Amino acid sequence: ELQQKVEETELLKMELQMLETERVRLSLVEEKLMDVLQLLQQLRDLNISKRALGKMLLSTLESCRDPQPGKAQLFEVLDTLQQELAACELLHRQPLEQAQSPRSLSNPLVISC
C-alpha cells in the first residue's frame, strides 16, 4: 500500500511538471502573440496597405511550410511573422517622419515648393 502511494505521488509529480512546462510554453506563445499584435497595430496606424500585410503573411506561411524539428509550429509561425512585421520599412521610417512633421506643419499657411 505504501509502494502504491509512492507511485501515485511520482505520477502526480510528473503530471505537475508537464503542466508547468505547458504553462510556460503557453506563456511564451502569449508574449509572442502580443508582440505580433502590437506590430500589426503600429502598421495599421501607419496605414500600411492590405496588400503589403498580405504579402508578409504569405511569406511567413511559406517559410514555415515545413516545420523545423524540435520547434513548435505555432511558435515558429508567430516568431517568423513577428520578424517579418518588425522588418517592415514603414516602422523604421516612422521616427524620421514624425521628427519632420512638426517642422513642416508648424505654420500650415506656409507652402513650400
Short mmCIF file of C-alpha atoms in Angstrom, two decimals:
data_model
loop_
_atom_site.label_atom_id
_atom_site.label_comp_id
_atom_site.label_asym_id
_atom_site.label_seq_id
_atom_site.Cartn_x
_atom_site.Cartn_y
_atom_site.Cartn_z
CA GLU A 1 0.00 0.00 0.00
CA LEU A 2 2.86 2.35 0.82
CA GLN A 3 4.52 1.48 -2.51
CA GLN A 4 1.28 2.31 -4.34
CA LYS A 5 1.14 5.73 -2.63
CA VAL A 6 4.74 6.41 -3.63
CA GLU A 7 3.97 5.51 -7.24
CA GLU A 8 0.88 7.73 -7.24
CA THR A 9 2.93 10.57 -5.79
CA GLU A 10 5.54 10.13 -8.52
CA LEU A 11 2.83 10.16 -11.20
CA LEU A 12 1.32 13.31 -9.75
CA LYS A 13 4.75 14.98 -9.69
CA MET A 14 5.29 14.07 -13.35
CA GLU A 15 1.85 15.43 -14.28
CA LEU A 16 2.55 18.62 -12.36
CA GLN A 17 5.86 19.02 -14.16
CA MET A 18 4.18 18.50 -17.55
CA LEU A 19 1.51 21.07 -16.65
CA GLU A 20 4.16 23.57 -15.62
CA THR A 21 6.04 23.01 -18.86
CA GLU A 22 2.84 23.57 -20.83
CA ARG A 23 2.08 26.71 -18.83
CA VAL A 24 5.50 28.13 -19.66
CA ARG A 25 5.07 27.24 -23.34
CA LEU A 26 1.67 28.94 -23.46
CA SER A 27 3.10 31.98 -21.72
CA LEU A 28 5.80 32.27 -24.39
CA VAL A 29 3.21 31.92 -27.15
CA GLU A 30 1.08 34.60 -25.49
CA GLU A 31 4.04 37.00 -25.31
CA LYS A 32 4.92 36.41 -28.95
CA LEU A 33 1.29 36.90 -29.97
CA MET A 34 1.15 40.18 -28.08
CA ASP A 35 4.32 41.34 -29.87
CA VAL A 36 2.77 40.46 -33.23
CA LEU A 37 -0.47 42.26 -32.38
CA GLN A 38 1.42 45.38 -31.28
CA LEU A 39 3.35 45.43 -34.55
CA LEU A 40 0.12 44.98 -36.52
CA GLN A 41 -1.43 47.87 -34.60
CA GLN A 42 1.56 50.10 -35.34
CA LEU A 43 1.44 49.20 -39.03
CA ARG A 44 -2.29 49.83 -39.14
CA ASP A 45 -1.73 53.26 -37.59
CA LEU A 46 0.80 53.92 -40.37
CA ASN A 47 -1.82 52.98 -42.99
CA ILE A 48 0.09 50.05 -44.42
CA SER A 49 -1.71 48.55 -47.38
CA LYS A 50 -3.63 45.32 -47.07
CA ARG A 51 -1.60 44.00 -49.98
CA ALA A 52 1.68 44.58 -48.14
CA LEU A 53 0.32 42.92 -45.00
CA GLY A 54 -0.93 40.02 -47.10
CA LYS A 55 2.49 39.59 -48.68
CA MET A 56 4.14 39.49 -45.26
CA LEU A 57 1.65 36.91 -44.02
CA LEU A 58 2.03 34.73 -47.12
CA SER A 59 5.81 34.99 -46.90
CA THR A 60 5.63 33.88 -43.28
CA LEU A 61 3.38 30.94 -44.05
CA GLU A 62 5.55 29.91 -46.97
CA SER A 63 8.72 29.95 -44.89
CA CYS A 64 7.02 27.90 -42.15
CA ARG A 65 5.53 25.32 -44.51
CA ASP A 66 7.95 22.60 -43.39
CA PRO A 67 8.23 22.77 -39.61
CA GLN A 68 11.70 22.59 -38.14
CA PRO A 69 12.31 19.58 -35.92
CA GLY A 70 12.08 20.26 -32.21
CA LYS A 71 10.28 23.57 -32.64
CA ALA A 72 6.55 24.05 -32.09
CA GLN A 73 4.96 25.05 -35.39
CA LEU A 74 2.66 27.66 -33.84
CA PHE A 75 5.53 29.40 -32.11
CA GLU A 76 7.63 29.19 -35.25
CA VAL A 77 4.90 30.88 -37.32
CA LEU A 78 4.41 33.61 -34.71
CA ASP A 79 8.15 34.18 -34.40
CA THR A 80 8.62 34.41 -38.17
CA LEU A 81 5.61 36.72 -38.55
CA GLN A 82 6.95 38.96 -35.81
CA GLN A 83 10.31 39.16 -37.60
CA GLU A 84 8.61 39.93 -40.93
CA LEU A 85 6.50 42.69 -39.38
CA ALA A 86 9.40 44.17 -37.43
CA ALA A 87 11.45 44.36 -40.62
CA CYS A 88 8.78 46.47 -42.35
CA GLU A 89 10.26 49.70 -43.71
CA LEU A 90 7.32 51.79 -42.50
CA LEU A 91 8.19 51.05 -38.89
CA HIS A 92 11.75 52.22 -39.43
CA ARG A 93 10.74 55.38 -41.26
CA GLN A 94 8.18 56.36 -38.63
CA PRO A 95 10.51 58.26 -36.26
CA LEU A 96 12.04 60.23 -39.14
CA GLU A 97 8.64 61.26 -40.47
CA GLN A 98 7.42 62.20 -37.00
CA ALA A 99 10.51 64.32 -36.49
CA GLN A 100 9.91 66.12 -39.80
CA SER A 101 6.16 66.55 -39.40
CA PRO A 102 6.16 69.19 -36.65
CA ARG A 103 8.59 71.42 -38.59
CA SER A 104 6.68 71.19 -41.83
CA LEU A 105 3.32 71.73 -40.12
CA SER A 106 4.43 74.47 -37.71
CA ASN A 107 2.75 77.04 -39.92
CA PRO A 108 0.01 75.48 -42.05
CA LEU A 109 -0.27 78.63 -44.18
CA VAL A 110 3.30 78.36 -45.49
CA ILE A 111 3.52 76.47 -48.78
CA SER A 112 6.91 75.10 -49.72
CA CYS A 113 7.84 74.49 -53.31
#
